Amino acid sequence: MGQDNLKDRAKGNIYTSKAPEDDESHQMISSLFLGPHAENYEYFKSNIIAILETTRDARLNYFPEDGPFISEQVQASATFGKHTDKIGKAVKKAAELLSRHSVPWWSPRYAAHMCMDMSMPSLLGYFMTMLYNPNNVTIEASPLTMVAEIEAGQQICEMLGYNLDPEAKDAPVGWGHITCGGSGWWVAFMLLVSQNLTLTQRYHVARNLKFYPLALRNAVKDFGPLSFIGSTFAIETCGGAKKLFKDLSKWELLNLKVPTVLEIPDRLSIEYGISSTFLQDTMKQYGIQSVGLGPLERQYDIDQPIQYMLSSTRHYSWPKGGAIAGIGSHNVVGIPPDIEARLDLNALDERLQASLEKQQAVYAVVAIIGSTEEGAVDPLRGILELRRKYQAQGLSFVVHADAAWGGYFASMVPKDFKPGDPKNAEPPKQTGKGDGFVPDASLRVETQEDIYAMRDADSITVDPHKAGYIPYPAGSLCYRDEKMRFLITWTAPVIARAGTSESIGIYGVEGSKPGASAMSTWLANRCIGTGPEGYGALLAEVCFTISRLSAHWAAMSTKTTSFICVPLNLLPAERKAMQDPNITPEDYAQALDEEKQKIRERILKKSNQEIVDEDAARATEDKAMVLLRALGSDLNINAFALNFRYSDGTINDDVEEANYLNRRVAEVLSVDSPEDDPTKIPFFLTSTEFDHEAYGVCVQHFKKRLGLVQDEVSLFVLRNVLMTPFPTEGNFIDNMVNIFQDVVEKEVEVCRKRNETKENHHSFILQDGSDKIFLVNRSMFHLASRRRQLIASATIDEKSLKAYRDAKNNNPAEGFFLSTAQKEDISETILSDGAFEAVITSRSGKTIAQNVEVTSFTALKDRPLNSKHRDHAYPSGHMPFYLYGTPSSIHIDHMLLLAPNIQLSASNINLSVDPPIPAANLKNGCILYLDEVQESAMQPFLPTSQLVGGRGPTSASNFFFRAGRRFQVSVFEDRYGISTGGPGLGDVDYGARLATGEIVLGKDAGEIWVDSEGVNRDPFKRPSQTAKWREEFAKIGKELE
């Protein structure tokens, strides 16, 4: 939206790449993609042709004596030609629409979602395989691609650090496979769903692992099929004690270590000669897959739900999967993040301690290795250490690494990496030079160590369709111990040695799934390589690219810019200040300014080659490459936010207004309608929202750094993901940033206009009684000059008053407004002078009186409606109103406590309460509750036209706030001053209730005002788009008509 003239801003933004000298890794990377300008088109085309020719030959060579089935005569027929022509036109139109409306994530200008050009090996692997359409549910339907899936699983396991050597004694054999995964995949009825199918299986595995000992215990009981082992089969508890299995308590059974559970089938075979077939038949009778979760929980009196624990910044599908699995979303427990959005180990420790004390079992603790919104890597080493701590006390659980995003970054970890080695802090050695040279960046030391620790996680999810540059729907699930895969099958737990061909469809929750996805993953991994010289080199250049952009977000704004740009992740100077309790605010500000200037001089103003050359003479801790590595997130996602300065240089402190700026910038630099032409957007970003409850201290600290009030309003945050290694030379990123800055400065002007303009035309609802006029301001949340709830009494000249009352008497169903004749500043003129010139009009727009003299304008209520003054939830159990007037004419106006909202006003109501309300209270204004109206259940309201227009349940005759309607009410004293700001203005002291009874709204429609549109209208909102995507899509169908 709002891309007019944006393309002009990018003129001259030409990126000319030359072959960098000796930079073999960049040369290799350049061979992997079709290219931003299809530079490798001929190579890609030749491979496509080779695939098609091979496909043709395969068909010709299969029993060639059969001969052709589609004859030349058929092909020459009119009908054949007609339909091939229609198909050709439809294909051309579909390709045209895709080219025009697809977001160009192949371009270095795209820095929004986790999307980039897919690698050519992956595209070719998928294309060649889909022509044969193998189904990887069974080897019978996919003899070759089943092997590809097994080998792709081994490739990923090896990249993650899992052992694949069956002869190794220090680690179990790992196993992995490709899932038909992607966010929100729904599995067959009564199965689970979650972030992807790999996560669905993760729920199955952790649940089945937890209940396997309980099910087996039932088989070992007296007269059970395994009762003969009861007196001798001993097992080690997670606390280290050795006991007979049949004597373990419920708590001990629920907390056996993962290896202890997985080795039970082998032990039964070795120690008792029990065959896999016999054990399989036994567990079919007793296992959770047959018996179900509920019966086992009831039998063992498990009255506290078993829980998952992971960062509250998790993907939304985690609690969704818990809900559908029957675990309950509340039992997918969110652990608060730290200030940089990583899981807070202290908070996790407290939660685990509580579980231990309550003896509430835990399925798993999940470490997110690359959160999708912030690129944060959770402290997996610390989680593993906490597990060891609690296992010693009797609490054990699975540790799962959700590396859907960050899994492929394991390829960046050096093969000789050793945790704690001082050389890990050294920046990587650079091997190129010249124009087009792209340096390699390494991950932070802490990030490397947490990624390295994945080899000790029990299971890991990785999405090749993310940082593997592979087409959807390639997901994957890997187990540290291959025996774990049997927990979601009906198959006997017999070890299948690595490398054997097997039907692996039984080890997942999917049924049919595309073999093309497995082949695509295998071929890409094989051609690129899953080590530091392959994907590691690609992602190292990507990390350098994102670091350069991080440097811009960190140092873009100065004390003179119209806005400030603050990255979520702290600068080194900020981290140091947080560790030094003695630092003064002045010293902190100076250190931060100096560091930003250092970034500008050593990074922003330098080419890649200059950065590397100048670093050669610097000590390690002073190198620009070390500083670059310290900027931004743990991986390649930047979360950052903007705030604006008012014209006088002060920084806005209203969260909603900062959100407004960020939202408008995101709208300009994104696509959400057919009218948004991707070819006119020269730089793409995306956005997210930091919820107060989920982000806790993280979002509050972020607000503080932005100069905002630390309230409970969610923070709208900009976000960019970079997956391309191409744009860091040729001044390309600088030009993109300049475009971004131009957009921001333009939108700052809009924010200033909506917040600084004090003079405006003001309109009031006229409420007339027999003895006094009251005026209710028609409030607007989106305009500072009208961002207040103002109720006032006033006097108008006799001539105008008569004209108004005559019009009212002639048409009781018509309502009336009093509006200022010219732009006025309510605070500076109307309230201070108490007088102004006005116009009275009917709601239908007819002028009733001009040159109206308004005097004695006196506010009863003048409450600010800025976001910091609003409540954090709509009223529950009632609907609050202001009650005011005189004993002979009483009026009400709905309290606007949260946005969006609805303005509801009624004149001359019939108030019948006990005891009667004193005149003094009416004069100052009270609070009235509609006791039986549940506001929270009604908000947000539909547009006014739907509430009081048309027929049926939303017609005027059915809307709850209508003429003649009767309500039960309670009346309370308003404890706050005329101009007191919220939140909490609607809170009352029930013990000091003034009266109870009922009200009846006036019988004439003109005395009722309902508006859910004007109060929420944004005068600066860009025009809404009217075209539908389906209308565009229909153009393809027209080619087939």
Short mmCIF file of N, CA and C in Angstrom, two decimals, residues 735-858:
data_model
loop_
_atom_site.label_atom_id
_atom_site.label_comp_id
_atom_site.label_asym_id
_atom_site.label_seq_id
_atom_site.Cartn_x
_atom_site.Cartn_y
_atom_site.Cartn_z
N ASN A 735 21.60 1.94 -0.22
CA ASN A 735 20.50 2.50 -0.99
C ASN A 735 19.16 2.00 -0.47
N MET A 736 19.10 0.72 -0.09
CA MET A 736 17.85 0.19 0.48
C MET A 736 17.51 0.92 1.78
N VAL A 737 18.51 1.16 2.58
CA VAL A 737 18.28 1.85 3.86
C VAL A 737 17.83 3.29 3.61
N ASN A 738 18.39 3.93 2.60
CA ASN A 738 17.96 5.29 2.28
C ASN A 738 16.49 5.33 1.87
N ILE A 739 16.07 4.33 1.10
CA ILE A 739 14.65 4.23 0.73
C ILE A 739 13.81 4.07 1.98
N PHE A 740 14.24 3.20 2.87
CA PHE A 740 13.51 2.98 4.12
C PHE A 740 13.41 4.28 4.91
N GLN A 741 14.52 5.00 5.00
CA GLN A 741 14.52 6.23 5.79
C GLN A 741 13.60 7.28 5.17
N ASP A 742 13.54 7.33 3.86
CA ASP A 742 12.61 8.27 3.20
C ASP A 742 11.17 7.95 3.57
N VAL A 743 10.84 6.67 3.55
CA VAL A 743 9.48 6.25 3.90
C VAL A 743 9.17 6.63 5.34
N VAL A 744 10.10 6.36 6.24
CA VAL A 744 9.88 6.66 7.66
C VAL A 744 9.65 8.15 7.87
N GLU A 745 10.48 8.98 7.26
CA GLU A 745 10.34 10.43 7.46
C GLU A 745 9.00 10.94 6.94
N LYS A 746 8.52 10.37 5.84
CA LYS A 746 7.22 10.76 5.32
C LYS A 746 6.11 10.38 6.30
N GLU A 747 6.22 9.17 6.88
CA GLU A 747 5.18 8.72 7.80
C GLU A 747 5.27 9.43 9.15
N VAL A 748 6.45 9.90 9.53
CA VAL A 748 6.57 10.70 10.75
C VAL A 748 5.74 11.97 10.62
N GLU A 749 5.74 12.55 9.42
CA GLU A 749 4.95 13.77 9.22
C GLU A 749 3.46 13.51 9.45
N VAL A 750 2.99 12.33 9.03
CA VAL A 750 1.59 11.97 9.28
C VAL A 750 1.35 11.85 10.78
N CYS A 751 2.27 11.20 11.49
CA CYS A 751 2.12 11.03 12.94
C CYS A 751 2.11 12.37 13.66
N ARG A 752 2.96 13.27 13.21
CA ARG A 752 2.98 14.60 13.82
C ARG A 752 1.66 15.33 13.56
N LYS A 753 1.16 15.22 12.35
CA LYS A 753 -0.07 15.92 12.00
C LYS A 753 -1.24 15.42 12.84
N ARG A 754 -1.30 14.12 13.07
CA ARG A 754 -2.44 13.59 13.83
C ARG A 754 -2.28 13.81 15.33
N ASN A 755 -1.07 14.19 15.77
CA ASN A 755 -0.84 14.39 17.20
C ASN A 755 -0.55 15.83 17.59
N GLU A 756 -0.14 16.65 16.63
CA GLU A 756 0.24 18.03 16.97
C GLU A 756 -0.81 19.06 16.59
N THR A 757 -1.70 18.73 15.69
CA THR A 757 -2.71 19.70 15.27
C THR A 757 -3.71 19.90 16.39
N LYS A 758 -3.73 21.07 16.95
CA LYS A 758 -4.60 21.34 18.09
C LYS A 758 -5.93 21.96 17.66
N GLU A 759 -5.88 22.82 16.65
CA GLU A 759 -7.11 23.45 16.19
C GLU A 759 -7.84 22.53 15.21
N ASN A 760 -9.14 22.45 15.39
CA ASN A 760 -9.94 21.59 14.52
C ASN A 760 -11.40 22.01 14.61
N HIS A 761 -12.19 21.55 13.68
CA HIS A 761 -13.63 21.72 13.81
C HIS A 761 -14.13 20.66 14.80
N HIS A 762 -14.88 21.09 15.78
CA HIS A 762 -15.36 20.18 16.81
C HIS A 762 -16.88 20.08 16.74
N SER A 763 -17.36 18.87 16.91
CA SER A 763 -18.78 18.60 16.83
C SER A 763 -19.26 17.99 18.13
N PHE A 764 -20.42 18.45 18.59
CA PHE A 764 -20.98 17.97 19.86
C PHE A 764 -22.39 17.44 19.63
N ILE A 765 -22.74 16.41 20.37
CA ILE A 765 -24.12 15.94 20.40
C ILE A 765 -24.90 16.88 21.32
N LEU A 766 -26.00 17.40 20.82
CA LEU A 766 -26.81 18.34 21.59
C LEU A 766 -27.78 17.57 22.48
N GLN A 767 -27.69 17.77 23.77
CA GLN A 767 -28.61 17.15 24.72
C GLN A 767 -29.35 18.28 25.44
N ASP A 768 -30.63 18.35 25.17
CA ASP A 768 -31.43 19.49 25.66
C ASP A 768 -32.48 19.00 26.65
N GLY A 769 -32.53 19.67 27.79
CA GLY A 769 -33.59 19.42 28.74
C GLY A 769 -34.47 20.65 28.86
N SER A 770 -35.29 20.65 29.83
CA SER A 770 -36.20 21.78 30.01
C SER A 770 -35.49 23.00 30.57
N ASP A 771 -34.31 22.77 31.19
CA ASP A 771 -33.67 23.90 31.88
C ASP A 771 -32.20 24.08 31.56
N LYS A 772 -31.58 23.15 30.80
CA LYS A 772 -30.14 23.30 30.58
C LYS A 772 -29.71 22.53 29.34
N ILE A 773 -28.70 23.08 28.65
CA ILE A 773 -28.11 22.42 27.47
C ILE A 773 -26.83 21.70 27.89
N PHE A 774 -26.68 20.46 27.39
CA PHE A 774 -25.44 19.72 27.60
C PHE A 774 -24.87 19.32 26.23
N LEU A 775 -23.57 19.34 26.15
CA LEU A 775 -22.86 19.03 24.90
C LEU A 775 -21.91 17.86 25.14
N VAL A 776 -21.98 16.86 24.25
CA VAL A 776 -21.10 15.69 24.33
C VAL A 776 -20.20 15.68 23.10
N ASN A 777 -18.90 15.78 23.34
CA ASN A 777 -17.94 15.82 22.24
C ASN A 777 -17.97 14.51 21.45
N ARG A 778 -17.97 14.63 20.13
CA ARG A 778 -17.88 13.43 19.28
C ARG A 778 -16.40 13.07 19.19
N SER A 779 -16.00 12.21 20.07
CA SER A 779 -14.59 11.86 20.26
C SER A 779 -14.04 11.08 19.06
N MET A 780 -12.72 11.15 18.90
CA MET A 780 -12.01 10.36 17.89
C MET A 780 -10.69 9.89 18.48
N PHE A 781 -10.49 8.58 18.51
CA PHE A 781 -9.25 8.04 19.06
C PHE A 781 -8.03 8.40 18.20
N HIS A 782 -8.25 8.60 16.91
CA HIS A 782 -7.13 8.75 15.99
C HIS A 782 -6.74 10.19 15.68
N LEU A 783 -7.26 11.14 16.42
CA LEU A 783 -6.92 12.53 16.18
C LEU A 783 -6.73 13.23 17.52
N ALA A 784 -5.53 13.74 17.75
CA ALA A 784 -5.20 14.29 19.06
C ALA A 784 -6.15 15.41 19.47
N SER A 785 -6.58 16.24 18.51
CA SER A 785 -7.44 17.37 18.86
C SER A 785 -8.80 16.92 19.35
N ARG A 786 -9.18 15.67 19.07
CA ARG A 786 -10.48 15.17 19.51
C ARG A 786 -10.34 13.89 20.33
N ARG A 787 -9.13 13.64 20.80
CA ARG A 787 -8.85 12.42 21.57
C ARG A 787 -9.14 12.67 23.05
N ARG A 788 -10.39 12.92 23.35
CA ARG A 788 -10.81 13.18 24.71
C ARG A 788 -12.31 12.89 24.82
N GLN A 789 -12.74 12.50 26.00
CA GLN A 789 -14.18 12.36 26.23
C GLN A 789 -14.60 13.57 27.05
N LEU A 790 -15.31 14.47 26.38
CA LEU A 790 -15.67 15.76 26.97
C LEU A 790 -17.18 15.89 27.05
N ILE A 791 -17.67 16.17 28.24
CA ILE A 791 -19.09 16.45 28.46
C ILE A 791 -19.16 17.81 29.15
N ALA A 792 -19.97 18.71 28.64
CA ALA A 792 -20.01 20.07 29.18
C ALA A 792 -21.44 20.59 29.19
N SER A 793 -21.67 21.52 30.08
CA SER A 793 -22.92 22.29 30.06
C SER A 793 -22.62 23.61 29.37
N ALA A 794 -23.63 24.22 28.78
CA ALA A 794 -23.40 25.47 28.06
C ALA A 794 -24.71 26.23 27.90
N THR A 795 -24.57 27.47 27.49
CA THR A 795 -25.72 28.32 27.19
C THR A 795 -25.61 28.76 25.74
N ILE A 796 -26.72 28.78 25.03
CA ILE A 796 -26.71 29.30 23.66
C ILE A 796 -27.74 30.42 23.56
N ASP A 797 -27.52 31.31 22.60
CA ASP A 797 -28.36 32.50 22.52
C ASP A 797 -29.81 32.11 22.27
N GLU A 798 -30.74 32.97 22.68
CA GLU A 798 -32.16 32.67 22.66
C GLU A 798 -32.69 32.39 21.25
N LYS A 799 -32.22 33.14 20.27
CA LYS A 799 -32.69 32.95 18.90
C LYS A 799 -32.31 31.57 18.39
N SER A 800 -31.08 31.21 18.60
CA SER A 800 -30.62 29.90 18.14
C SER A 800 -31.30 28.77 18.91
N LEU A 801 -31.49 28.99 20.22
CA LEU A 801 -32.13 27.98 21.03
C LEU A 801 -33.56 27.73 20.55
N LYS A 802 -34.26 28.82 20.22
CA LYS A 802 -35.63 28.66 19.74
C LYS A 802 -35.66 27.91 18.40
N ALA A 803 -34.75 28.26 17.50
CA ALA A 803 -34.71 27.59 16.20
C ALA A 803 -34.45 26.09 16.37
N TYR A 804 -33.55 25.78 17.28
CA TYR A 804 -33.23 24.37 17.54
C TYR A 804 -34.43 23.63 18.13
N ARG A 805 -35.08 24.24 19.13
CA ARG A 805 -36.21 23.55 19.78
C ARG A 805 -37.41 23.42 18.85
N ASP A 806 -37.59 24.39 18.00
CA ASP A 806 -38.66 24.28 17.01
C ASP A 806 -38.40 23.09 16.07
N ALA A 807 -37.16 22.99 15.61
CA ALA A 807 -36.82 21.87 14.71
C ALA A 807 -36.96 20.53 15.42
N LYS A 808 -36.59 20.51 16.68
CA LYS A 808 -36.69 19.28 17.47
C LYS A 808 -38.15 18.88 17.68
N ASN A 809 -38.99 19.85 17.98
CA ASN A 809 -40.41 19.56 18.19
C ASN A 809 -41.09 19.10 16.90
N ASN A 810 -40.66 19.67 15.79
CA ASN A 810 -41.24 19.29 14.51
C ASN A 810 -40.81 17.90 14.05
N ASN A 811 -39.64 17.46 14.52
CA ASN A 811 -39.13 16.14 14.09
C ASN A 811 -38.43 15.46 15.27
N PRO A 812 -39.20 14.84 16.17
CA PRO A 812 -38.60 14.23 17.37
C PRO A 812 -37.63 13.09 17.06
N ALA A 813 -37.77 12.51 15.88
CA ALA A 813 -36.88 11.39 15.53
C ALA A 813 -35.51 11.86 15.05
N GLU A 814 -35.37 13.17 14.87
CA GLU A 814 -34.10 13.71 14.36
C GLU A 814 -33.23 14.15 15.51
N GLY A 815 -31.95 13.82 15.44
CA GLY A 815 -31.00 14.30 16.41
C GLY A 815 -30.27 15.52 15.88
N PHE A 816 -29.52 16.21 16.76
CA PHE A 816 -28.90 17.46 16.34
C PHE A 816 -27.48 17.56 16.88
N PHE A 817 -26.64 18.25 16.10
CA PHE A 817 -25.25 18.51 16.47
C PHE A 817 -25.03 20.00 16.61
N LEU A 818 -24.14 20.38 17.51
CA LEU A 818 -23.62 21.74 17.58
C LEU A 818 -22.14 21.66 17.24
N SER A 819 -21.73 22.41 16.23
CA SER A 819 -20.35 22.35 15.76
C SER A 819 -19.73 23.73 15.76
N THR A 820 -18.44 23.78 16.00
CA THR A 820 -17.75 25.08 15.99
C THR A 820 -17.79 25.66 14.58
N ALA A 821 -17.97 26.95 14.50
CA ALA A 821 -18.05 27.61 13.20
C ALA A 821 -16.70 27.67 12.51
N GLN A 822 -15.65 27.64 13.28
CA GLN A 822 -14.31 27.64 12.73
C GLN A 822 -13.44 26.72 13.56
N LYS A 823 -12.23 26.49 13.10
CA LYS A 823 -11.32 25.61 13.83
C LYS A 823 -10.98 26.25 15.18
N GLU A 824 -11.09 25.44 16.20
CA GLU A 824 -10.83 25.90 17.56
C GLU A 824 -9.92 24.93 18.27
N ASP A 825 -9.20 25.46 19.26
CA ASP A 825 -8.42 24.63 20.17
C ASP A 825 -9.24 24.51 21.45
N ILE A 826 -9.71 23.30 21.74
CA ILE A 826 -10.59 23.13 22.89
C ILE A 826 -9.94 23.62 24.17
N SER A 827 -8.69 23.26 24.38
CA SER A 827 -8.04 23.61 25.64
C SER A 827 -7.73 25.09 25.72
N GLU A 828 -7.24 25.67 24.62
CA GLU A 828 -6.75 27.04 24.65
C GLU A 828 -7.86 28.09 24.51
N THR A 829 -8.94 27.75 23.82
CA THR A 829 -9.98 28.75 23.60
C THR A 829 -11.32 28.35 24.22
N ILE A 830 -11.83 27.20 23.85
CA ILE A 830 -13.17 26.84 24.29
C ILE A 830 -13.25 26.69 25.80
N LEU A 831 -12.33 25.90 26.36
CA LEU A 831 -12.40 25.67 27.81
C LEU A 831 -11.93 26.89 28.60
N SER A 832 -10.94 27.59 28.08
CA SER A 832 -10.43 28.74 28.83
C SER A 832 -11.37 29.95 28.73
N ASP A 833 -11.90 30.19 27.53
CA ASP A 833 -12.78 31.34 27.35
C ASP A 833 -14.23 31.01 27.71
N GLY A 834 -14.60 29.75 27.51
CA GLY A 834 -15.97 29.36 27.81
C GLY A 834 -16.96 29.86 26.79
N ALA A 835 -16.47 30.32 25.63
CA ALA A 835 -17.37 30.87 24.62
C ALA A 835 -16.79 30.64 23.23
N PHE A 836 -17.67 30.44 22.24
CA PHE A 836 -17.25 30.29 20.85
C PHE A 836 -18.47 30.41 19.95
N GLU A 837 -18.25 30.59 18.67
CA GLU A 837 -19.32 30.69 17.70
C GLU A 837 -19.55 29.32 17.09
N ALA A 838 -20.82 28.96 16.85
CA ALA A 838 -21.13 27.60 16.41
C ALA A 838 -22.22 27.59 15.36
N VAL A 839 -22.49 26.38 14.87
CA VAL A 839 -23.55 26.10 13.91
C VAL A 839 -24.33 24.90 14.44
N ILE A 840 -25.65 24.94 14.33
CA ILE A 840 -26.47 23.79 14.72
C ILE A 840 -27.01 23.15 13.45
N THR A 841 -26.81 21.84 13.33
CA THR A 841 -27.29 21.10 12.18
C THR A 841 -28.04 19.86 12.65
N SER A 842 -28.89 19.35 11.79
CA SER A 842 -29.53 18.07 12.08
C SER A 842 -28.57 16.95 11.69
N ARG A 843 -28.84 15.76 12.18
CA ARG A 843 -27.99 14.63 11.82
C ARG A 843 -28.06 14.34 10.32
N SER A 844 -29.13 14.72 9.70
CA SER A 844 -29.25 14.50 8.26
C SER A 844 -28.53 15.57 7.45
N GLY A 845 -27.95 16.59 8.13
CA GLY A 845 -27.14 17.58 7.45
C GLY A 845 -27.80 18.92 7.22
N LYS A 846 -29.04 19.10 7.64
CA LYS A 846 -29.74 20.37 7.43
C LYS A 846 -29.29 21.41 8.45
N THR A 847 -28.99 22.62 7.98
CA THR A 847 -28.58 23.69 8.89
C THR A 847 -29.81 24.26 9.60
N ILE A 848 -29.74 24.30 10.94
CA ILE A 848 -30.85 24.81 11.75
C ILE A 848 -30.59 26.24 12.20
N ALA A 849 -29.36 26.53 12.58
CA ALA A 849 -29.03 27.89 13.06
C ALA A 849 -27.56 28.16 12.81
N GLN A 850 -27.25 29.36 12.37
CA GLN A 850 -25.88 29.80 12.17
C GLN A 850 -25.57 30.93 13.14
N ASN A 851 -24.29 31.26 13.25
CA ASN A 851 -23.85 32.34 14.13
C ASN A 851 -24.37 32.14 15.56
N VAL A 852 -24.33 30.89 15.98
CA VAL A 852 -24.81 30.55 17.31
C VAL A 852 -23.77 31.00 18.34
N GLU A 853 -24.23 31.76 19.33
CA GLU A 853 -23.33 32.21 20.39
C GLU A 853 -23.38 31.22 21.56
N VAL A 854 -22.27 30.54 21.77
CA VAL A 854 -22.17 29.58 22.88
C VAL A 854 -21.39 30.24 24.00
N THR A 855 -21.97 30.26 25.19
CA THR A 855 -21.29 30.84 26.35
C THR A 855 -21.42 29.89 27.53
N SER A 856 -20.73 30.25 28.57
CA SER A 856 -20.77 29.48 29.83
C SER A 856 -20.46 28.00 29.60
N PHE A 857 -19.54 27.74 28.67
CA PHE A 857 -19.14 26.36 28.38
C PHE A 857 -18.32 25.84 29.56
N THR A 858 -18.88 24.87 30.28
CA THR A 858 -18.24 24.37 31.50
C THR A 858 -18.15 22.85 31.46
#
